[in-house]
mmCIF file with all atom_site columns, C-alpha atoms in Angstrom:
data_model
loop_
_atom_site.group_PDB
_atom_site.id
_atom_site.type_symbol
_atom_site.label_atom_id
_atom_site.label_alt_id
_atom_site.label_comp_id
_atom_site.label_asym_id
_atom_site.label_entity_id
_atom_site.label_seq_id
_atom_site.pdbx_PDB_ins_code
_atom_site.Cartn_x
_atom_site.Cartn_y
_atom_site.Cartn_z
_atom_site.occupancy
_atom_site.B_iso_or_equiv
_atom_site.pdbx_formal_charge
_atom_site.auth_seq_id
_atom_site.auth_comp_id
_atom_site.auth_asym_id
_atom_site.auth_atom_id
_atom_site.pdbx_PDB_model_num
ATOM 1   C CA . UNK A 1 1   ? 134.435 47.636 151.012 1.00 80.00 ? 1   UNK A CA 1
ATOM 2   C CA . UNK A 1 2   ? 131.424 45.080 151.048 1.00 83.00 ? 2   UNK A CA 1
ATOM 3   C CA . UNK A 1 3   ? 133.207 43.488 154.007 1.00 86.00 ? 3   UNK A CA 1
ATOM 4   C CA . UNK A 1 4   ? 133.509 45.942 155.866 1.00 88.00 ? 4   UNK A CA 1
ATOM 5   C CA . UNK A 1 5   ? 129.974 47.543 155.140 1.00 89.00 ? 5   UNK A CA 1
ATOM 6   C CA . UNK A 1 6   ? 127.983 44.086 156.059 1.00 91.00 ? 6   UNK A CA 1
ATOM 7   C CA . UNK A 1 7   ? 130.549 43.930 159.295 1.00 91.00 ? 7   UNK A CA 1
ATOM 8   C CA . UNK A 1 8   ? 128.786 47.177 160.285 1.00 92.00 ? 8   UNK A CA 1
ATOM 9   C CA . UNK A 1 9   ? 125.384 46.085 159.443 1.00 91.00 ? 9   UNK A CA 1
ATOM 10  C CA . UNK A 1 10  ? 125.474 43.237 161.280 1.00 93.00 ? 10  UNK A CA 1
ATOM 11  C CA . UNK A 1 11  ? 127.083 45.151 164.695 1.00 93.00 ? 11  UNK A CA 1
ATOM 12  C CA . UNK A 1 12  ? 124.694 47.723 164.427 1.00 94.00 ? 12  UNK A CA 1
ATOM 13  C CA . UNK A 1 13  ? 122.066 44.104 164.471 1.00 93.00 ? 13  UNK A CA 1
ATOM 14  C CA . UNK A 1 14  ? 123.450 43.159 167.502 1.00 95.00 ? 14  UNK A CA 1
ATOM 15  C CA . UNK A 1 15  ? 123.501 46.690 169.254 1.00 95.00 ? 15  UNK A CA 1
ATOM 16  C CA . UNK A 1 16  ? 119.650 47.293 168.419 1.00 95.00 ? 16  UNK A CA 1
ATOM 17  C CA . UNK A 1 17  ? 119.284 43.555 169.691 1.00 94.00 ? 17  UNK A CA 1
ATOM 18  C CA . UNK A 1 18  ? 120.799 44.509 172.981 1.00 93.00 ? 18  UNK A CA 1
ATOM 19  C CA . UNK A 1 19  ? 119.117 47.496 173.274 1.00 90.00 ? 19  UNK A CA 1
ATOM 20  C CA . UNK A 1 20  ? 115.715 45.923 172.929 1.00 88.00 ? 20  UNK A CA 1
ATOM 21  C CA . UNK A 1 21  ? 116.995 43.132 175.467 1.00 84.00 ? 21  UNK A CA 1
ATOM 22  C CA . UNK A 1 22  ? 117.942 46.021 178.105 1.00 80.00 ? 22  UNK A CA 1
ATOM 23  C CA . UNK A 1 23  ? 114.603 47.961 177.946 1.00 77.00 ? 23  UNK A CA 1
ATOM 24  C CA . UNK A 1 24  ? 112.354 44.468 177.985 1.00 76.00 ? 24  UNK A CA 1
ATOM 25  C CA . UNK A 1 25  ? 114.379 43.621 181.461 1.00 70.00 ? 25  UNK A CA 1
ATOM 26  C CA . UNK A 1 26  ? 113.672 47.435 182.663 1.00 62.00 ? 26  UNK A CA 1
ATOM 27  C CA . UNK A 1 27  ? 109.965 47.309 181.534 1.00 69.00 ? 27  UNK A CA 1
ATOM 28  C CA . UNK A 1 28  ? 109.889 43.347 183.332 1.00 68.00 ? 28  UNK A CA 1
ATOM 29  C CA . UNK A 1 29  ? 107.525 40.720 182.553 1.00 69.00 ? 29  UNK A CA 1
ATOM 30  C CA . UNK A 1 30  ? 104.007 40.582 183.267 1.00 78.00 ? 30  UNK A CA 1
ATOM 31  C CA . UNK A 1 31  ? 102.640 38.143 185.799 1.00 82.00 ? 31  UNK A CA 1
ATOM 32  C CA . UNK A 1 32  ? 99.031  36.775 186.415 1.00 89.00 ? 32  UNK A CA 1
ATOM 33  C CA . UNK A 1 33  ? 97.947  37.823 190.091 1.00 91.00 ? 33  UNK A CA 1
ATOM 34  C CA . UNK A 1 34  ? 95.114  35.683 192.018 1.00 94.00 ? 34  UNK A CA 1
ATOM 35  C CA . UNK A 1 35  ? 93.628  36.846 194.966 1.00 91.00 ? 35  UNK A CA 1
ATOM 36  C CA . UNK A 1 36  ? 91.951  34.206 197.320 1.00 93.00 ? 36  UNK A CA 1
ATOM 37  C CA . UNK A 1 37  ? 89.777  35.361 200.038 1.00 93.00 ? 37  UNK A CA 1
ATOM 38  C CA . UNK A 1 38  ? 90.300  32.183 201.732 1.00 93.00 ? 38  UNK A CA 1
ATOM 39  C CA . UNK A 1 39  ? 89.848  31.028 205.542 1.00 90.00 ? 39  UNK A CA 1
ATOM 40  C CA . UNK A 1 40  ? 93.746  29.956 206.090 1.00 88.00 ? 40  UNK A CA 1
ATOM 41  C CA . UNK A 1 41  ? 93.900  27.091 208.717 1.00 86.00 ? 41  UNK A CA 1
ATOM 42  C CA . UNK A 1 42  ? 96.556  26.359 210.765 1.00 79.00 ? 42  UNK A CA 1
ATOM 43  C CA . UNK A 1 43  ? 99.602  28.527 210.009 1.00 83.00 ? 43  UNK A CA 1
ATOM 44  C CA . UNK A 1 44  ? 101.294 28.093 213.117 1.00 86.00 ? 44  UNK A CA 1
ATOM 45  C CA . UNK A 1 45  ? 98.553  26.934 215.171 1.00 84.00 ? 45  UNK A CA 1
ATOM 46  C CA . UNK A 1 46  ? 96.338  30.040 214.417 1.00 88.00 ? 46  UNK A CA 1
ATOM 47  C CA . UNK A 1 47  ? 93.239  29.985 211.790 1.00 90.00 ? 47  UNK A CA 1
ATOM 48  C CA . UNK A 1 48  ? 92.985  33.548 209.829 1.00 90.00 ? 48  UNK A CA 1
ATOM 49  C CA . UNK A 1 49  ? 89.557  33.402 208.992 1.00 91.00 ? 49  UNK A CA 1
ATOM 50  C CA . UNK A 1 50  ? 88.099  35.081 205.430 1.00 91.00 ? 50  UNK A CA 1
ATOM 51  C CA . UNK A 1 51  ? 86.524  38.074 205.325 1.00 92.00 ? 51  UNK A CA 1
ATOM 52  C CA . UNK A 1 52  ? 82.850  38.207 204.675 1.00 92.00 ? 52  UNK A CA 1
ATOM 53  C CA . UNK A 1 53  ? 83.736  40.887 201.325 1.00 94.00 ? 53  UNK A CA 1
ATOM 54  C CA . UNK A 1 54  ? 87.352  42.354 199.780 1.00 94.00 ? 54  UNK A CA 1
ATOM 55  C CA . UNK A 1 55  ? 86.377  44.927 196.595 1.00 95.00 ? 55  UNK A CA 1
ATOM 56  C CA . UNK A 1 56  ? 90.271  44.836 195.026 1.00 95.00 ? 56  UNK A CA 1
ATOM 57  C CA . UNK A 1 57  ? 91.173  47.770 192.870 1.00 94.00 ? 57  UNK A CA 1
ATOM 58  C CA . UNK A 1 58  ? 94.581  47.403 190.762 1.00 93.00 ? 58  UNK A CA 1
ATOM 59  C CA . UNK A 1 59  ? 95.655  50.671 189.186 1.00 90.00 ? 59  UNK A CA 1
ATOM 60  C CA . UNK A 1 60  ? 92.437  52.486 189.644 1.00 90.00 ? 60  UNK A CA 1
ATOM 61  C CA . UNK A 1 61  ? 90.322  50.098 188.392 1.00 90.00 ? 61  UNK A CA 1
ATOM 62  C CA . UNK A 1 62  ? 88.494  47.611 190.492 1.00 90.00 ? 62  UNK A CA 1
ATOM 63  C CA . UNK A 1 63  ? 89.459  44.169 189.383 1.00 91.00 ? 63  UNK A CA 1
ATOM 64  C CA . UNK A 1 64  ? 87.704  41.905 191.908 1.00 91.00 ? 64  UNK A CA 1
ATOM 65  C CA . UNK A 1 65  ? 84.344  41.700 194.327 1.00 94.00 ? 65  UNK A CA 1
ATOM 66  C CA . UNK A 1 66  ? 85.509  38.810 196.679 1.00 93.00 ? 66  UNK A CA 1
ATOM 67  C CA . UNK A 1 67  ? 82.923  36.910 198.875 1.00 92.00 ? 67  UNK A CA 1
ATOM 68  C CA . UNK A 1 68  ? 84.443  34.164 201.324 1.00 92.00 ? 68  UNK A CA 1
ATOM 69  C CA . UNK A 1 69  ? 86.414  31.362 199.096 1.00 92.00 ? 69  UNK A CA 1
ATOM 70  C CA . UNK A 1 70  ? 86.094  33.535 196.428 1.00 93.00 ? 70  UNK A CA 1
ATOM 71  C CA . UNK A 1 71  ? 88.985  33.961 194.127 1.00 93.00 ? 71  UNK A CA 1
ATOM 72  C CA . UNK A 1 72  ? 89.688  37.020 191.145 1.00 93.00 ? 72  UNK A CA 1
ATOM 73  C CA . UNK A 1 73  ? 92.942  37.721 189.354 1.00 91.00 ? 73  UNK A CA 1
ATOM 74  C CA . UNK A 1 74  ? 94.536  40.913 187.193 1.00 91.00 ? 74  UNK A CA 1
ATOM 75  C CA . UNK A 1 75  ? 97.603  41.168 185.240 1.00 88.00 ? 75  UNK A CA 1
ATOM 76  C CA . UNK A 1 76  ? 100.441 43.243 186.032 1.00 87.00 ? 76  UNK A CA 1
ATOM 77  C CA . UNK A 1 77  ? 103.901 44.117 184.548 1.00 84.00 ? 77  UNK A CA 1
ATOM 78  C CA . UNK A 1 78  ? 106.744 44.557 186.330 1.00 79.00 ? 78  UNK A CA 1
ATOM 79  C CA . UNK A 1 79  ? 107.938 43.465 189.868 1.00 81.00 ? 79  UNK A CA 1
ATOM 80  C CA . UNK A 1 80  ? 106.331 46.445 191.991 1.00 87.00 ? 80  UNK A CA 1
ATOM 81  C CA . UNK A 1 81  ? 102.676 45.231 192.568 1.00 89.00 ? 81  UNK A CA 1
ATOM 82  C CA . UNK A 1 82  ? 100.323 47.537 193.934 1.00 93.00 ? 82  UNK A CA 1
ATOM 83  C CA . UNK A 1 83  ? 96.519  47.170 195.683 1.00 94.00 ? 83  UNK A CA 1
ATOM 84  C CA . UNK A 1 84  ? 93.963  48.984 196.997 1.00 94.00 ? 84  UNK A CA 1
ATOM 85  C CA . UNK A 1 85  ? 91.653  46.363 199.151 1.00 94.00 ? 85  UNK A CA 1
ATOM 86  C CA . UNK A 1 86  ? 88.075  47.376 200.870 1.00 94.00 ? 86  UNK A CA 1
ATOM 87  C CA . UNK A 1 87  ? 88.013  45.022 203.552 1.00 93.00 ? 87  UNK A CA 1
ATOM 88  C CA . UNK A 1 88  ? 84.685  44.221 205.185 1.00 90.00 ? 88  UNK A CA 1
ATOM 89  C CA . UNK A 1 89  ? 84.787  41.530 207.986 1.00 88.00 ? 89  UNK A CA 1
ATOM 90  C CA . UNK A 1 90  ? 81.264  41.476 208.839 1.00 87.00 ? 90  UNK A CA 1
ATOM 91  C CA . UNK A 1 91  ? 78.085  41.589 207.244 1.00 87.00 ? 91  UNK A CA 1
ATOM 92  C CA . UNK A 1 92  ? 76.844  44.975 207.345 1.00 83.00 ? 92  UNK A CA 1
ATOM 93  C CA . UNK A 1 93  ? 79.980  46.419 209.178 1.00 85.00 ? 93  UNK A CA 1
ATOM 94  C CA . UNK A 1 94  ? 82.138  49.125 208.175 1.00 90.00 ? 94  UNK A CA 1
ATOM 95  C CA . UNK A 1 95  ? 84.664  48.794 205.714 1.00 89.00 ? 95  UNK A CA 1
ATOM 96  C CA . UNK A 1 96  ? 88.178  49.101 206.010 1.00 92.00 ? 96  UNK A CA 1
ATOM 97  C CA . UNK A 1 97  ? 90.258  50.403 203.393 1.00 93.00 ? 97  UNK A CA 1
ATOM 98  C CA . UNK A 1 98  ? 94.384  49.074 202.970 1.00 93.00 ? 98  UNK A CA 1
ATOM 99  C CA . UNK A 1 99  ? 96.685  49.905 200.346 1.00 95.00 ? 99  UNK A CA 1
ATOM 100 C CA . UNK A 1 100 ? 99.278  47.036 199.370 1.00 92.00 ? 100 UNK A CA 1
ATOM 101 C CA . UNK A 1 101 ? 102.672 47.099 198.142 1.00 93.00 ? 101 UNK A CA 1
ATOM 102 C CA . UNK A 1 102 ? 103.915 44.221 197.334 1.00 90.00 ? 102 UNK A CA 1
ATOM 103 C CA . UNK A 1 103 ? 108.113 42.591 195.407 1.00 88.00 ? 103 UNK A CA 1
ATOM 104 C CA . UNK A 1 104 ? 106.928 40.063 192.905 1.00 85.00 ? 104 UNK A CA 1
ATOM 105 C CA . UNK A 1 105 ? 109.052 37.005 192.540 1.00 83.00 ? 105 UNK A CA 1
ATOM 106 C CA . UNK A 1 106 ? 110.722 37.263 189.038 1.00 76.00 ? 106 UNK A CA 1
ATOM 107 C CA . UNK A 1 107 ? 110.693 33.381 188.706 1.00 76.00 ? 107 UNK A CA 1
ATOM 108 C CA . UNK A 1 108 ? 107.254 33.047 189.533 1.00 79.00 ? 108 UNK A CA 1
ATOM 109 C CA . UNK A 1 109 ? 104.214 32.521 187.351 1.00 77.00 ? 109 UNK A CA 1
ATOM 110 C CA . UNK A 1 110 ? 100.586 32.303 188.092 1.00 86.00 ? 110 UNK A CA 1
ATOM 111 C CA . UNK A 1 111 ? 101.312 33.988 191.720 1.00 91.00 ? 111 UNK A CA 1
ATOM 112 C CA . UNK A 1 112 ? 98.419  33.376 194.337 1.00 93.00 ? 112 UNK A CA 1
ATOM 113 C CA . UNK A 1 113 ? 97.788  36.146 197.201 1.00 93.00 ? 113 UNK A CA 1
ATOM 114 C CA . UNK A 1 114 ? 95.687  35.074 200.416 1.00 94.00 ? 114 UNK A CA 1
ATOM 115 C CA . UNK A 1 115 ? 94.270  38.324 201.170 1.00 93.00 ? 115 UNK A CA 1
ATOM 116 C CA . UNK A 1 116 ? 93.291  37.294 204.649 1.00 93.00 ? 116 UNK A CA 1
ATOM 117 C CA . UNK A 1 117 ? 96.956  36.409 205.734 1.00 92.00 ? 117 UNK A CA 1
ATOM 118 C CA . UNK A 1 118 ? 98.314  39.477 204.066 1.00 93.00 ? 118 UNK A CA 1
ATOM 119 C CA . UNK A 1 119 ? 95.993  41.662 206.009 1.00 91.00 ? 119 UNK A CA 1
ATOM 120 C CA . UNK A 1 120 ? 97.122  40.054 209.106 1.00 91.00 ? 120 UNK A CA 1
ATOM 121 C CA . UNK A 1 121 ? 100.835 40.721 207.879 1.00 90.00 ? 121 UNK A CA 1
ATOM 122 C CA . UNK A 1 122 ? 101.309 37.284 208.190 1.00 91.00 ? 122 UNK A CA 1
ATOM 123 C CA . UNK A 1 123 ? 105.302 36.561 206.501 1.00 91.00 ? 123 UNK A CA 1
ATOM 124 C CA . UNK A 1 124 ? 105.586 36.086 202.658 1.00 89.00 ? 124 UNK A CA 1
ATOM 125 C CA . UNK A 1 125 ? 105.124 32.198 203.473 1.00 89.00 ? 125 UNK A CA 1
ATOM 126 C CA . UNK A 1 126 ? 102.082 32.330 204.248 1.00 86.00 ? 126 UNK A CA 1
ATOM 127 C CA . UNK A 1 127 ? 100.095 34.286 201.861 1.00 91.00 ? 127 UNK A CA 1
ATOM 128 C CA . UNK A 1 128 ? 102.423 33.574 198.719 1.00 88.00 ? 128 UNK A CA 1
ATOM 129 C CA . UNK A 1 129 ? 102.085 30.628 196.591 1.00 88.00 ? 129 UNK A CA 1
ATOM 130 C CA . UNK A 1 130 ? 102.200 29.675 192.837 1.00 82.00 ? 130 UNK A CA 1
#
């Protein structure tokens, strides 16, 4: 009877293991996001200059004021990033407003955007590095 009553305990162990395994891989893991509002130079012969201010607002809450080489970061769970950027090229002109959806690599840690090549929907090379 005590065999067969610590055999249970110990699959029902395992089962609430799993379970807790299953929903930490559908919640995902969180990830450190940098934004860089960097000039990038030469990708592909072309120069994708910085704008003069990016205001970036993660899940309603504005996370970053970005002059040129400026550089701020949020953290986010999961693998479905999303951002709100004001974009403002010029001193004094208007701003622009563009909403950002973006995969997150799963293997990737410390993940740096280039705003500047992402607005000029630039491939994933070019505005994605760790």
């Amino acid at each position: 009877m005590k065999a067969k009553r610590r055999m249970l305990f110990s699959l029902l162990l395992v089962l609430v293991l799993v379970g807790i395994a299953a929903a930490m891989m559908v919640i995902g893991r969180g990830h450190t996001v940098y934004f860089d509002n960097k000039t990038l130079e030469d990708y592909q012969g072309q120069e994708y200059k910085a704008a003069d201010k990016i205001v970036v607002t993660v899940k309603g809450e504005e996370v970053a004021k970005l002059s040129k080489r400026d550089r701020g970061m949020a953290t986010w769970i999961g693998q479905n990033f999303k951002m709100i950027l004001e974009v403002t090229q010029e001193k004094g002109g208007e701003s622009e407003i563009r909403e950002i959806d973006l995969k997150l690599p799963y293997n990737m840690d410390g993940i740096i955007i280039n705003l500047p090549a992402i607005l000029a929907d630039l491939p994933e090379e070019a505005w994605l590095s760790e």
